[in-house]
């Protein structure tokens, strides 16, 4: 194990957390920082969800991925770090940690011996762009059981929040309210670094060097690379007929169970193209979102003492 266990119920792993926001470059940060020889991040899965899911009544992530993919016990979580070397800094990236900040703090206090000194990396994106990207991602991964349109998804969010059984991916506007989330981390942790998606796109090398310094590793040892955004939502389409799509998948699992996996995937992809349509995001909805988040962005500027005028255009 990377770090000594204080006792059977506590750990000093990880050293840092990339907590989000979703669709703001966390996958890219994980991909590039994990290449540093002095940093170890889980290889089997990027997002482990452990620090919020163990105490969260909303178990939608566990239901979707399966208990075998989401560690619910400390020893299962630590197994993802068993290949880390003694002198490596350990970290994890999970965008839902930013949204479920109270659960993260409660569980870190319970399981992590030096929770207040964990280094927290937050990366934020223009909320309107983030929401649009999130919707495309939801469509691409078919995460919405109702396959709602963009407008209908925004309208349904209030009831879905009350229900609290849906994936946080579907809480578009609520997840994008950064001020309370960032304030919480700044107020409860000793080491918090906030960066922007814009910086990741415009000057990735410099940003990663800053993050290496923040984590405590030599930036010169970070391998050179050609930067590209990881886990982008390009090519996303929306399912037109969710009922028939679900029915076809159930029938397909029965009729084609004997086929090799690669053939199943090809059939599934071909079928999806037949029942899908291009994603439409109405301009009027984006204008409404700009007005909705105008005050939020102003408050974030004050909190971070940064100019976010680019987000207002």
XYZ file of C-alpha atoms in Angstrom:
313
model
C 0.000 0.000 0.000
C 1.194 3.473 -0.829
C 0.811 5.066 2.589
C 0.784 3.629 6.063
C -2.603 2.825 7.535
C -3.083 4.712 10.780
C -5.396 1.903 11.835
C -7.614 -0.551 10.002
C -10.288 2.086 9.513
C -8.163 5.043 8.376
C -5.655 5.907 5.661
C -3.359 8.699 4.483
C -4.096 8.025 0.800
C -4.675 9.997 -1.433
C -2.443 13.087 -1.300
C -4.584 15.129 -3.679
C -8.036 15.140 -5.252
C -9.188 16.660 -8.532
C -12.785 17.334 -7.572
C -14.364 18.815 -10.714
C -16.453 20.420 -12.142
C -17.889 17.845 -14.523
C -17.150 18.386 -18.245
C -14.494 20.923 -17.341
C -11.313 18.982 -18.077
C -10.941 16.595 -15.131
C -10.331 13.668 -17.481
C -7.592 15.629 -19.230
C -5.918 16.544 -15.945
C -6.058 12.911 -14.842
C -4.646 11.724 -18.152
C -1.668 14.096 -18.212
C -0.784 14.319 -14.518
C -0.822 10.521 -14.208
C 2.054 10.421 -16.724
C 4.361 12.109 -14.227
C 6.725 9.477 -12.742
C 6.248 10.863 -9.225
C 2.441 10.770 -9.387
C 0.202 7.720 -9.171
C -3.471 7.846 -10.099
C -5.694 4.748 -10.428
C -5.257 3.028 -13.761
C -8.265 0.697 -13.731
C -10.809 3.502 -13.253
C -10.532 7.274 -13.254
C -13.546 8.079 -11.100
C -13.976 6.020 -7.927
C -16.743 8.077 -6.257
C -15.822 6.639 -2.839
C -15.531 9.893 -0.902
C -19.113 10.883 -1.554
C -21.012 7.733 -2.372
C -20.550 5.767 0.878
C -22.743 8.206 2.831
C -24.930 9.436 -0.026
C -28.573 8.317 -0.175
C -28.446 8.883 -3.913
C -26.913 5.606 -5.106
C -27.686 6.159 -8.800
C -23.994 5.919 -9.713
C -23.703 2.542 -7.988
C -26.908 1.347 -9.659
C -25.619 2.333 -13.083
C -22.030 1.078 -12.842
C -22.507 -1.840 -10.470
C -21.113 -2.442 -6.989
C -18.042 -4.114 -8.457
C -17.037 -0.800 -10.076
C -17.727 1.576 -7.178
C -15.796 0.882 -3.960
C -18.027 1.165 -0.910
C -15.455 0.041 1.653
C -12.130 1.663 2.474
C -10.100 -1.458 1.719
C -11.756 -1.733 -1.699
C -10.957 1.919 -2.415
C -7.318 1.508 -1.370
C -6.933 -1.529 -3.627
C -6.945 0.883 -6.577
C -3.693 2.372 -5.242
C -1.879 -0.879 -4.440
C 0.539 -0.484 -7.364
C 1.721 2.962 -6.262
C 5.353 3.254 -5.203
C 6.311 4.465 -1.739
C 7.704 7.791 -2.971
C 4.843 8.635 -5.356
C 2.143 11.201 -4.654
C -1.278 9.593 -4.976
C -4.339 11.273 -6.387
C -7.785 10.735 -7.800
C -10.061 12.702 -10.145
C -13.821 12.606 -9.647
C -16.006 15.539 -10.772
C -18.956 14.615 -8.556
C -16.789 15.395 -5.496
C -17.274 19.109 -6.156
C -21.061 18.827 -6.180
C -21.359 16.448 -3.224
C -18.882 18.423 -1.120
C -20.539 17.809 2.256
C -20.399 14.034 1.837
C -16.765 14.280 0.750
C -15.783 16.212 3.865
C -17.716 13.904 6.216
C -16.107 10.790 4.750
C -12.612 12.256 4.614
C -12.905 13.154 8.291
C -13.996 9.596 9.003
C -11.403 7.738 6.921
C -8.449 10.041 6.142
C -5.913 10.747 8.888
C -4.799 14.097 7.418
C -7.915 15.158 5.532
C -7.468 18.918 6.001
C -4.063 18.811 4.286
C -5.222 16.931 1.187
C -4.490 19.124 -1.820
C -7.675 20.001 -3.657
C -7.667 20.862 -7.374
C -10.795 22.499 -8.773
C -11.225 23.220 -12.477
C -14.196 25.308 -13.600
C -15.811 25.976 -16.957
C -18.196 28.649 -18.152
C -21.464 27.238 -16.718
C -23.442 27.726 -19.938
C -20.823 25.879 -21.995
C -20.569 23.234 -19.274
C -24.321 22.614 -19.264
C -24.417 22.282 -23.067
C -21.463 19.878 -22.995
C -23.019 17.926 -20.141
C -26.249 17.499 -22.097
C -24.340 16.212 -25.117
C -22.460 13.792 -22.858
C -25.730 12.529 -21.348
C -27.124 11.941 -24.839
C -23.930 10.262 -26.025
C -23.917 7.857 -23.058
C -27.725 7.516 -23.038
C -27.850 8.416 -19.327
C -31.305 9.997 -19.285
C -33.962 7.268 -18.920
C -36.509 9.572 -20.570
C -34.171 10.895 -23.298
C -35.562 14.399 -22.788
C -34.796 17.330 -25.057
C -32.482 20.061 -23.786
C -35.402 22.336 -22.873
C -37.351 19.519 -21.223
C -34.263 18.443 -19.263
C -33.895 21.910 -17.759
C -37.614 22.031 -16.943
C -37.520 18.591 -15.292
C -34.507 19.335 -13.112
C -36.389 20.703 -10.090
C -38.484 17.537 -9.716
C -35.470 15.347 -10.346
C -33.566 17.131 -7.592
C -36.444 16.542 -5.170
C -36.525 12.877 -6.111
C -32.734 12.636 -5.555
C -32.507 9.257 -7.252
C -31.163 10.429 -10.593
C -27.558 10.687 -11.725
C -25.966 14.055 -10.889
C -25.229 14.292 -14.630
C -28.909 15.271 -14.988
C -28.744 18.139 -12.477
C -27.527 20.589 -15.104
C -27.979 23.992 -13.473
C -27.578 22.884 -9.859
C -24.194 21.295 -10.542
C -23.105 24.522 -12.254
C -23.612 26.742 -9.193
C -19.944 26.932 -8.298
C -19.883 29.618 -5.604
C -21.147 27.509 -2.702
C -19.137 24.498 -3.833
C -15.825 26.336 -4.188
C -16.398 28.347 -1.005
C -16.885 25.134 0.941
C -13.566 23.699 -0.181
C -11.728 26.988 0.411
C -13.156 27.177 3.921
C -12.484 23.571 4.940
C -9.159 22.627 3.347
C -5.716 24.141 3.761
C -4.538 23.692 0.160
C -6.947 24.496 -2.678
C -5.959 25.397 -6.241
C -8.686 26.708 -8.566
C -8.042 26.806 -12.313
C -10.156 27.287 -15.425
C -11.005 25.140 -18.421
C -10.004 28.118 -20.570
C -6.450 27.850 -19.194
C -6.365 24.135 -19.929
C -7.251 24.808 -23.571
C -5.154 27.933 -24.095
C -1.981 27.113 -22.153
C -2.073 23.449 -21.071
C 1.675 23.114 -20.541
C 1.866 26.090 -18.187
C -1.220 24.991 -16.258
C 0.111 21.473 -15.747
C 3.434 22.897 -14.567
C 1.530 24.985 -12.009
C -0.358 21.900 -10.828
C 2.852 19.882 -10.522
C 4.278 22.603 -8.299
C 1.069 22.651 -6.256
C 1.134 18.867 -5.778
C 4.833 18.969 -4.886
C 6.519 17.275 -7.847
C 9.144 18.537 -10.293
C 7.350 19.892 -13.364
C 10.453 19.214 -15.483
C 9.835 15.481 -15.103
C 6.423 15.730 -16.767
C 6.736 14.087 -20.224
C 6.089 16.256 -23.263
C 2.831 15.611 -25.099
C 0.469 16.867 -27.774
C -2.496 18.211 -25.847
C -6.084 17.278 -26.643
C -9.226 17.400 -24.514
C -9.945 13.931 -23.122
C -13.490 12.546 -22.874
C -15.032 15.217 -25.098
C -18.677 14.932 -26.135
C -18.054 15.202 -29.872
C -20.363 13.262 -32.167
C -23.153 12.994 -29.608
C -26.694 12.276 -30.791
C -30.023 12.040 -29.001
C -32.237 8.948 -28.885
C -35.547 9.752 -30.599
C -37.577 6.797 -29.342
C -36.373 5.762 -25.866
C -39.088 3.114 -25.368
C -38.289 1.278 -28.599
C -34.586 1.669 -27.926
C -34.913 -0.041 -24.513
C -37.166 -2.735 -25.970
C -34.716 -3.421 -28.796
C -31.823 -3.713 -26.337
C -33.747 -6.236 -24.230
C -34.669 -8.273 -27.301
C -31.151 -7.980 -28.666
C -29.620 -9.323 -25.450
C -31.782 -12.430 -25.888
C -31.479 -12.908 -29.649
C -27.789 -12.079 -30.052
C -26.300 -13.363 -26.779
C -24.267 -15.909 -28.746
C -22.467 -13.325 -30.904
C -18.898 -12.147 -30.139
C -18.733 -8.818 -28.294
C -17.317 -6.901 -31.270
C -20.288 -7.939 -33.423
C -22.740 -6.986 -30.684
C -21.156 -3.547 -30.462
C -21.393 -3.068 -34.225
C -25.065 -4.068 -34.299
C -25.787 -1.794 -31.340
C -24.009 1.148 -32.977
C -25.873 0.633 -36.264
C -29.206 0.413 -34.464
C -28.452 3.524 -32.409
C -27.731 5.511 -35.570
C -31.188 4.553 -36.864
C -33.052 5.700 -33.755
C -30.970 8.802 -33.061
C -31.225 12.395 -34.176
C -28.913 15.425 -34.066
C -28.853 17.287 -30.762
C -30.636 20.630 -30.767
C -29.823 23.213 -28.111
C -32.138 26.237 -28.576
C -30.411 29.604 -28.539
C -33.210 31.032 -26.383
C -32.393 28.490 -23.666
C -28.750 29.536 -23.717
C -29.749 33.187 -23.420
C -31.954 32.323 -20.447
C -29.068 30.454 -18.828
C -26.766 33.444 -19.362
C -29.218 35.633 -17.479
C -29.665 32.992 -14.768
C -25.932 32.670 -14.128
C -25.008 36.336 -14.495
C -25.054 37.032 -10.751
C -23.422 33.689 -9.955
C -20.470 34.548 -12.199
C -20.116 37.981 -10.569
C -19.990 36.364 -7.110
C -17.446 33.838 -8.361
C -15.254 36.663 -9.645
C -15.260 38.195 -6.166
C -14.597 34.849 -4.479
C -11.658 33.956 -6.736
C -10.540 37.549 -7.327
C -10.346 36.747 -11.028
C -11.685 38.364 -14.176
C -14.308 36.083 -15.745
C -15.500 38.557 -18.371
C -14.852 35.920 -21.048
C -17.695 33.907 -19.540
C -20.117 36.814 -19.889
C -19.852 37.227 -23.635
